[in-house]
Amino acid sequence: GNWKSYWSTVRLAMHEPKRLYRTPTTDPSSFSAVAHGVLSSTIGLMLTYVVTGLLMALGGGVAAVVIPDGEAIGGFLGLYGCFFAGLSPLALLIGPPNALLNIVIAGACAHAFLAVFKRTRGSFEDTLRAVSYANAPYVWSFVPLAGFFGLFWMLTLETIGVRETHRCSTEWALGATLIYRVVLFGGAFLAYALIFAMAFLTTAPR
């Protein structure tokens, strides 16, 4: 069924990305690939809410037993954990649009980078497909610490996907994957630094 096909693609993307990206597709549209990437991110986000909430509740139970007079702390953590886990349906609302936006931005920036230097060998749809399947590791982001490592795994898969899709070198694929992210995060960091600097200067005593 559809779920079996989905998980097969997740395993293939994570363990045999070259095989996935080198397999010719008969679907001219990238819709199914984008849907796969959006679903992986949404599932990971929803399960992160659930697992984090359950761990908080469990920690509250342990605190209530281990810490002297820790019933209040344990009760608070337990209630907060249950509340946090109960927020998991929100992932179905905020997850898909956020994931879709990230995929489109990543695909557009990677394709534009290669196009500027005349390194494209495929269409924008092909780039979007490569970026979408690279989201597969996000499905495991609910596992403690896996979310952190999943980011680097995703970047690795995206680099492989861009390289195999456009038949370019690993260096060009890395540039397409990382440079725009460095620019965006660097710009955001500078903007926040400027805001804090201005706030400090305006509130500093004269």
XYZ file of N, CA, C and O in Angstrom, residues 34-182:
596
model
N 7.591 15.850 -3.295
C 7.357 16.933 -2.338
C 6.434 16.458 -1.224
O 6.665 16.752 -0.040
N 5.395 15.715 -1.577
C 4.480 15.175 -0.569
C 5.221 14.250 0.393
O 4.957 14.249 1.603
N 6.160 13.491 -0.138
C 6.961 12.594 0.696
C 7.797 13.395 1.681
O 7.866 13.061 2.878
N 8.436 14.460 1.210
C 9.246 15.286 2.092
C 8.422 15.987 3.152
O 8.821 16.070 4.325
N 7.260 16.494 2.766
C 6.369 17.171 3.718
C 5.872 16.183 4.768
O 5.819 16.497 5.968
N 5.517 14.975 4.339
C 5.020 13.961 5.268
C 6.105 13.554 6.263
O 5.825 13.393 7.461
N 7.340 13.397 5.803
C 8.436 13.015 6.694
C 8.642 14.068 7.781
O 8.787 13.737 8.968
N 8.647 15.329 7.401
C 8.827 16.401 8.378
C 7.669 16.467 9.356
O 7.859 16.658 10.566
N 6.447 16.298 8.855
C 5.263 16.398 9.708
C 5.187 15.249 10.701
O 4.881 15.449 11.884
N 5.475 14.041 10.249
C 5.471 12.889 11.151
C 6.507 13.078 12.257
O 6.236 12.843 13.441
N 7.708 13.505 11.865
C 8.759 13.728 12.856
C 8.375 14.779 13.871
O 8.613 14.617 15.080
N 7.759 15.876 13.424
C 7.349 16.945 14.329
C 6.262 16.472 15.288
O 6.320 16.740 16.503
N 5.275 15.749 14.772
C 4.179 15.280 15.602
C 4.672 14.305 16.670
O 4.303 14.411 17.848
N 5.523 13.375 16.284
C 6.050 12.415 17.245
C 6.998 13.071 18.240
O 7.123 12.608 19.381
N 7.655 14.166 17.831
C 8.514 14.901 18.757
C 7.698 15.487 19.891
O 8.097 15.434 21.064
N 6.528 16.053 19.563
C 5.631 16.564 20.602
C 5.244 15.440 21.573
O 5.275 15.618 22.801
N 4.864 14.285 21.020
C 4.387 13.178 21.853
C 5.506 12.653 22.751
O 5.331 12.515 23.974
N 6.666 12.361 22.162
C 7.769 11.767 22.928
C 8.300 12.747 23.969
O 8.572 12.366 25.116
N 8.440 14.018 23.599
C 8.915 15.014 24.561
C 7.957 15.137 25.738
O 8.375 15.207 26.902
N 6.660 15.153 25.437
C 5.673 15.232 26.512
C 5.713 14.021 27.421
O 5.647 14.150 28.655
N 5.844 12.839 26.841
C 5.901 11.620 27.652
C 7.166 11.586 28.513
O 7.126 11.144 29.672
N 8.289 12.056 27.971
C 9.530 12.091 28.752
C 9.407 13.082 29.911
O 9.920 12.831 31.010
N 8.740 14.205 29.675
C 8.505 15.168 30.763
C 7.648 14.547 31.852
O 7.938 14.693 33.050
N 6.575 13.874 31.446
C 5.684 13.235 32.420
C 6.429 12.155 33.200
O 6.266 12.025 34.416
N 7.265 11.390 32.493
C 8.053 10.358 33.163
C 9.037 10.979 34.142
O 9.218 10.487 35.268
N 9.670 12.078 33.702
C 10.585 12.775 34.603
C 9.873 13.311 35.825
O 10.418 13.304 36.936
N 8.639 13.767 35.645
C 7.851 14.231 36.783
C 7.570 13.116 37.766
O 7.641 13.301 38.984
N 7.251 11.933 37.239
C 7.005 10.789 38.118
C 8.247 10.402 38.899
O 8.168 10.100 40.101
N 9.403 10.420 38.224
C 10.661 10.103 38.901
C 10.972 11.149 39.972
O 11.402 10.823 41.087
N 10.757 12.437 39.626
C 11.028 13.510 40.584
C 10.150 13.384 41.822
O 10.597 13.633 42.950
N 8.892 13.008 41.621
C 7.976 12.877 42.751
C 8.407 11.777 43.702
O 8.170 11.857 44.916
N 9.070 10.747 43.166
C 9.494 9.617 43.998
C 10.867 9.857 44.623
O 11.090 9.560 45.813
N 11.786 10.424 43.840
C 13.179 10.531 44.277
C 13.423 11.761 45.144
O 14.101 11.692 46.176
N 12.887 12.915 44.736
C 13.153 14.175 45.433
C 12.274 14.273 46.682
O 11.055 14.072 46.598
N 12.865 14.594 47.822
C 12.043 14.785 49.031
C 11.044 15.920 48.831
O 11.401 17.002 48.364
N 9.821 15.657 49.166
C 8.742 16.647 48.990
C 8.670 17.124 47.536
O 8.414 18.306 47.265
N 8.918 16.206 46.620
C 8.933 16.577 45.202
C 7.619 16.351 44.496
O 7.574 16.344 43.262
N 6.554 16.164 45.276
C 5.260 15.910 44.637
C 4.797 17.085 43.775
O 4.227 16.898 42.694
N 5.069 18.294 44.258
C 4.636 19.475 43.504
C 5.384 19.581 42.179
O 4.786 19.819 41.120
N 6.700 19.383 42.254
C 7.505 19.443 41.028
C 7.098 18.329 40.073
O 6.937 18.537 38.867
N 6.938 17.122 40.630
C 6.549 15.995 39.798
C 5.187 16.192 39.168
O 4.977 15.878 37.994
N 4.254 16.732 39.957
C 2.920 16.984 39.412
C 2.939 18.021 38.307
O 2.249 17.865 37.292
N 3.742 19.073 38.507
C 3.836 20.115 37.477
C 4.422 19.550 36.181
O 3.886 19.793 35.091
N 5.524 18.792 36.308
C 6.140 18.209 35.118
C 5.201 17.222 34.436
O 5.152 17.146 33.204
N 4.471 16.454 35.242
C 3.529 15.503 34.662
C 2.426 16.184 33.882
O 2.095 15.786 32.764
N 1.852 17.231 34.480
C 0.790 17.963 33.792
C 1.307 18.665 32.546
O 0.659 18.646 31.490
N 2.490 19.274 32.665
C 3.054 19.981 31.518
C 3.402 19.000 30.405
O 3.216 19.294 29.220
N 3.899 17.825 30.793
C 4.217 16.818 29.793
C 2.983 16.345 29.042
O 2.996 16.202 27.816
N 1.904 16.110 29.793
C 0.653 15.699 29.147
C 0.121 16.797 28.228
O -0.384 16.526 27.134
N 0.247 18.048 28.687
C -0.193 19.181 27.859
C 0.631 19.259 26.581
O 0.092 19.464 25.487
N 1.953 19.076 26.713
C 2.838 19.156 25.553
C 2.525 18.045 24.562
O 2.477 18.272 23.348
N 2.312 16.832 25.063
C 1.960 15.720 24.179
C 0.617 15.966 23.503
O 0.406 15.583 22.351
N -0.281 16.632 24.230
C -1.588 16.935 23.651
C -1.530 17.947 22.526
O -2.496 18.079 21.756
N -0.412 18.665 22.419
C -0.253 19.630 21.333
C 0.149 18.977 20.014
O 0.241 19.666 19.000
N 0.380 17.660 20.037
C 0.860 16.981 18.832
C -0.033 17.179 17.610
O 0.491 17.275 16.488
N -1.375 17.260 17.750
C -2.176 17.508 16.545
C -1.860 18.837 15.860
O -2.142 19.000 14.669
N -1.264 19.784 16.612
C -0.890 21.056 15.988
C 0.129 20.857 14.876
O 0.234 21.673 13.959
N 0.891 19.752 14.988
C 1.888 19.472 13.951
C 1.234 19.293 12.591
O 1.837 19.587 11.556
N -0.008 18.822 12.601
C -0.724 18.636 11.335
C -1.107 19.972 10.710
O -1.396 20.043 9.511
N -1.105 21.039 11.527
C -1.438 22.368 11.020
C -0.203 23.163 10.629
O -0.166 23.788 9.573
N 0.813 23.141 11.500
C 2.003 23.958 11.248
C 3.084 23.204 10.482
O 3.940 23.830 9.851
N 3.050 21.861 10.541
C 4.094 21.079 9.899
C 4.104 21.159 8.381
O 5.128 21.508 7.776
N 2.980 20.851 7.718
C 2.986 20.839 6.248
C 3.366 22.170 5.592
O 4.229 22.184 4.703
N 2.761 23.312 5.980
C 3.162 24.556 5.310
C 4.610 24.928 5.577
O 5.302 25.440 4.688
N 5.090 24.664 6.797
C 6.483 24.971 7.120
C 7.438 24.104 6.301
O 8.441 24.597 5.746
N 7.132 22.805 6.216
C 7.977 21.896 5.442
C 7.953 22.246 3.959
O 8.988 22.230 3.279
N 6.771 22.561 3.447
C 6.646 22.922 2.032
C 7.454 24.173 1.712
O 8.153 24.228 0.687
N 7.380 25.167 2.585
C 8.133 26.401 2.374
C 9.635 26.128 2.372
O 10.371 26.647 1.518
N 10.087 25.315 3.310
C 11.517 24.985 3.379
C 11.987 24.249 2.127
O 13.079 24.516 1.604
N 11.164 23.319 1.641
C 11.530 22.559 0.445
C 11.616 23.458 -0.778
O 12.572 23.373 -1.561
N 10.635 24.330 -0.945
C 10.619 25.223 -2.106
C 11.810 26.183 -2.068
O 12.486 26.405 -3.089
N 12.104 26.741 -0.886
C 13.243 27.657 -0.765
C 14.549 26.929 -1.055
O 15.403 27.431 -1.798
N 14.703 25.732 -0.472
C 15.931 24.961 -0.687
C 16.100 24.595 -2.162
O 17.192 24.729 -2.730
N 15.016 24.145 -2.783
C 15.089 23.775 -4.196
C 15.388 24.967 -5.090
O 16.214 24.883 -6.004
N 14.725 26.089 -4.820
C 14.921 27.281 -5.648
C 16.333 27.821 -5.511
O 16.970 28.183 -6.517
N 16.838 27.884 -4.294
C 18.181 28.425 -4.078
C 19.254 27.509 -4.660
O 20.218 27.986 -5.273
N 19.101 26.206 -4.465
C 20.083 25.265 -5.014
C 20.090 25.316 -6.535
O 21.154 25.344 -7.168
N 18.908 25.335 -7.137
C 18.827 25.363 -8.597
C 19.353 26.688 -9.151
O 20.065 26.701 -10.175
N 19.032 27.794 -8.482
C 19.511 29.100 -8.937
C 21.033 29.175 -8.865
O 21.682 29.717 -9.776
N 21.617 28.625 -7.797
C 23.070 28.628 -7.655
C 23.737 27.898 -8.813
O 24.686 28.401 -9.433
N 23.231 26.705 -9.123
C 23.818 25.931 -10.223
C 23.551 26.593 -11.574
O 24.404 26.559 -12.469
N 22.374 27.205 -11.724
C 22.036 27.854 -12.990
C 22.939 29.045 -13.264
O 23.344 29.282 -14.410
N 23.259 29.807 -12.229
C 24.128 30.980 -12.397
C 25.490 30.568 -12.944
O 26.068 31.255 -13.796
N 25.990 29.432 -12.473
C 27.300 28.955 -12.914
C 27.200 27.912 -14.030
O 28.183 27.239 -14.336
N 26.007 27.807 -14.613
C 25.775 26.915 -15.756
C 26.174 25.469 -15.445
O 26.861 24.800 -16.220
N 25.720 24.991 -14.295
C 26.013 23.621 -13.886
C 24.763 22.741 -13.853
O 24.838 21.591 -13.409
N 23.641 23.267 -14.276
C 22.405 22.477 -14.246
C 22.376 21.469 -15.386
O 22.743 21.785 -16.513
N 21.937 20.268 -15.054
C 21.740 19.222 -16.050
C 20.319 18.684 -16.003
O 19.963 17.779 -16.749
N 19.542 19.244 -15.109
C 18.149 18.828 -14.960
C 17.263 20.041 -14.789
O 17.731 21.188 -14.755
N 15.983 19.795 -14.657
C 15.013 20.877 -14.507
C 14.848 21.252 -13.039
O 15.369 20.580 -12.138
N 14.093 22.320 -12.798
C 13.786 22.713 -11.427
C 12.980 21.631 -10.724
O 13.145 21.403 -9.520
N 12.102 20.961 -11.467
C 11.333 19.853 -10.899
C 12.274 18.766 -10.377
O 12.030 18.169 -9.321
N 13.353 18.509 -11.104
C 14.322 17.501 -10.670
C 15.016 17.926 -9.377
O 15.238 17.110 -8.479
N 15.374 19.207 -9.297
C 16.010 19.713 -8.079
C 15.056 19.629 -6.897
O 15.442 19.235 -5.791
N 13.808 19.990 -7.130
C 12.798 19.934 -6.074
C 12.612 18.498 -5.591
O 12.447 18.247 -4.390
N 12.654 17.562 -6.512
C 12.522 16.151 -6.156
C 13.695 15.707 -5.274
O 13.515 15.007 -4.260
N 14.908 16.120 -5.660
C 16.095 15.745 -4.886
C 16.042 16.310 -3.475
O 16.330 15.614 -2.494
N 15.658 17.570 -3.344
C 15.579 18.219 -2.044
C 14.486 17.583 -1.183
O 14.649 17.407 0.034
N 13.379 17.218 -1.789
C 12.252 16.652 -1.044
C 12.606 15.311 -0.413
O 12.337 15.069 0.773
N 13.210 14.422 -1.184
C 13.562 13.111 -0.645
C 14.635 13.204 0.436
O 14.764 12.301 1.272
N 15.413 14.296 0.410
C 16.448 14.472 1.427
C 15.862 14.718 2.810
O 16.572 14.631 3.814
N 14.564 15.013 2.894
C 13.910 15.228 4.186
C 13.615 13.936 4.926
O 13.100 13.983 6.049
N 13.921 12.799 4.334
C 13.587 11.506 4.943
C 14.084 11.352 6.386
O 13.349 10.830 7.230
N 15.311 11.789 6.743
C 15.765 11.598 8.134
C 14.923 12.323 9.172
O 14.940 11.960 10.349
N 14.160 13.339 8.760
C 13.347 14.077 9.718
C 12.274 13.214 10.364
O 11.743 13.558 11.420
N 11.949 12.087 9.736
C 10.912 11.225 10.292
C 11.359 10.638 11.632
O 10.538 10.222 12.444
N 12.686 10.630 11.872
C 13.227 10.095 13.127
C 13.619 11.195 14.095
O 14.321 10.930 15.078
N 13.190 12.420 13.860
C 13.607 13.537 14.708
C 13.056 13.443 16.127
O 13.524 14.150 17.018
N 12.060 12.583 16.364
C 11.509 12.436 17.715
C 12.440 11.654 18.621
O 12.313 11.709 19.857
N 13.393 10.913 18.057
C 14.358 10.164 18.856
C 15.352 11.157 19.464
O 15.901 11.992 18.736
N 15.590 11.112 20.778
C 16.519 12.053 21.404
C 17.872 12.079 20.693
O 18.454 11.034 20.394
N 18.346 13.275 20.399
C 19.598 13.566 19.695
C 19.545 13.262 18.205
O 20.404 13.723 17.451
N 18.545 12.490 17.773
C 18.462 12.156 16.347
C 18.128 13.380 15.515
O 18.543 13.484 14.360
N 17.379 14.324 16.107
C 17.046 15.536 15.374
C 18.273 16.332 15.011
O 18.380 16.880 13.907
N 19.241 16.393 15.945
C 20.483 17.125 15.682
C 21.276 16.468 14.567
O 21.716 17.120 13.615
N 21.473 15.154 14.687
C 22.222 14.434 13.660
C 21.419 14.340 12.355
O 22.001 14.264 11.273
N 20.084 14.339 12.470
C 19.245 14.275 11.283
C 19.442 15.465 10.367
O 19.337 15.342 9.141
N 19.743 16.633 10.948
C 19.999 17.817 10.132
C 21.191 17.607 9.227
O 21.145 17.901 8.022
N 22.280 17.070 9.771
C 23.481 16.833 8.968
C 23.261 15.691 7.979
O 23.803 15.702 6.874
N 22.459 14.711 8.384
C 22.126 13.615 7.470
C 21.317 14.152 6.299
O 21.540 13.778 5.146
N 20.377 15.047 6.599
C 19.564 15.653 5.547
C 20.431 16.450 4.577
O 20.269 16.358 3.354
N 21.372 17.226 5.105
C 22.265 18.014 4.246
C 23.133 17.102 3.379
O 23.407 17.414 2.214
N 23.547 15.976 3.945
C 24.340 15.010 3.170
C 23.512 14.425 2.034
O 23.977 14.343 0.890
N 22.277 14.021 2.338
C 21.399 13.458 1.310
C 21.072 14.499 0.243
O 21.011 14.182 -0.957
N 20.873 15.749 0.662
C 20.565 16.809 -0.300
C 21.751 17.051 -1.231
O 21.577 17.257 -2.435
N 22.945 17.022 -0.673
C 24.152 17.193 -1.498
C 24.273 16.070 -2.511
O 24.557 16.302 -3.695
N 24.052 14.835 -2.054
C 24.106 13.689 -2.966
C 23.026 13.810 -4.029
O 23.274 13.553 -5.216
N 21.829 14.212 -3.615
C 20.730 14.341 -4.567
C 21.007 15.384 -5.633
O 20.762 15.147 -6.829
N 21.516 16.534 -5.240
C 21.843 17.588 -6.210
C 22.959 17.132 -7.140
O 22.912 17.361 -8.353
N 23.939 16.461 -6.574
C 25.065 15.987 -7.397
C 24.617 14.958 -8.425
O 24.982 15.047 -9.607
N 23.812 13.993 -7.994
C 23.373 12.949 -8.913
C 22.356 13.478 -9.931
O 22.326 13.027 -11.075
N 21.530 14.426 -9.501
C 20.507 14.970 -10.398
C 21.121 15.795 -11.517
O 20.709 15.698 -12.684
N 22.116 16.600 -11.172
C 22.702 17.515 -12.160
C 24.060 17.048 -12.679
O 24.695 17.785 -13.462
N 24.495 15.872 -12.240
C 25.760 15.304 -12.709
C 26.908 16.304 -12.574
O 27.719 16.500 -13.479
N 26.954 16.951 -11.403
C 28.021 17.900 -11.132
C 28.946 17.311 -10.068
O 28.686 16.238 -9.532
N 30.005 18.011 -9.750
C 30.944 17.528 -8.744
C 30.355 17.712 -7.342
O 29.407 18.472 -7.145
N 30.958 17.020 -6.384
C 30.510 17.147 -5.007
C 30.698 18.575 -4.500
O 29.879 19.081 -3.716
N 31.773 19.235 -4.957
C 32.027 20.613 -4.521
C 30.906 21.557 -4.953
O 30.436 22.400 -4.169
N 30.448 21.420 -6.191
C 29.354 22.269 -6.676
C 28.055 21.939 -5.951
O 27.262 22.832 -5.636
N 27.835 20.669 -5.689
C 26.625 20.274 -4.961
C 26.639 20.811 -3.528
O 25.608 21.262 -3.016
N 27.806 20.784 -2.889
C 27.934 21.346 -1.552
C 27.656 22.848 -1.566
O 26.989 23.386 -0.668
N 28.183 23.520 -2.595
C 27.928 24.948 -2.721
C 26.450 25.245 -2.862
O 25.917 26.153 -2.219
N 25.769 24.453 -3.688
C 24.332 24.653 -3.892
C 23.538 24.370 -2.628
O 22.491 24.979 -2.381
N 24.033 23.458 -1.810
C 23.320 23.072 -0.592
C 23.595 24.002 0.580
O 22.680 24.300 1.368
N 24.831 24.479 0.700
C 25.232 25.178 1.915
C 25.328 26.694 1.809
O 25.019 27.399 2.773
N 25.748 27.213 0.651
C 26.058 28.643 0.578
C 24.850 29.509 0.903
O 24.933 30.467 1.678
N 23.694 29.191 0.338
C 22.525 30.040 0.608
C 22.125 29.958 2.075
O 21.626 30.931 2.661
N 22.328 28.795 2.697
C 22.003 28.656 4.119
C 22.934 29.507 4.968
O 22.505 30.152 5.942
N 24.216 29.514 4.614
C 25.176 30.346 5.344
C 24.802 31.819 5.211
O 24.839 32.579 6.184
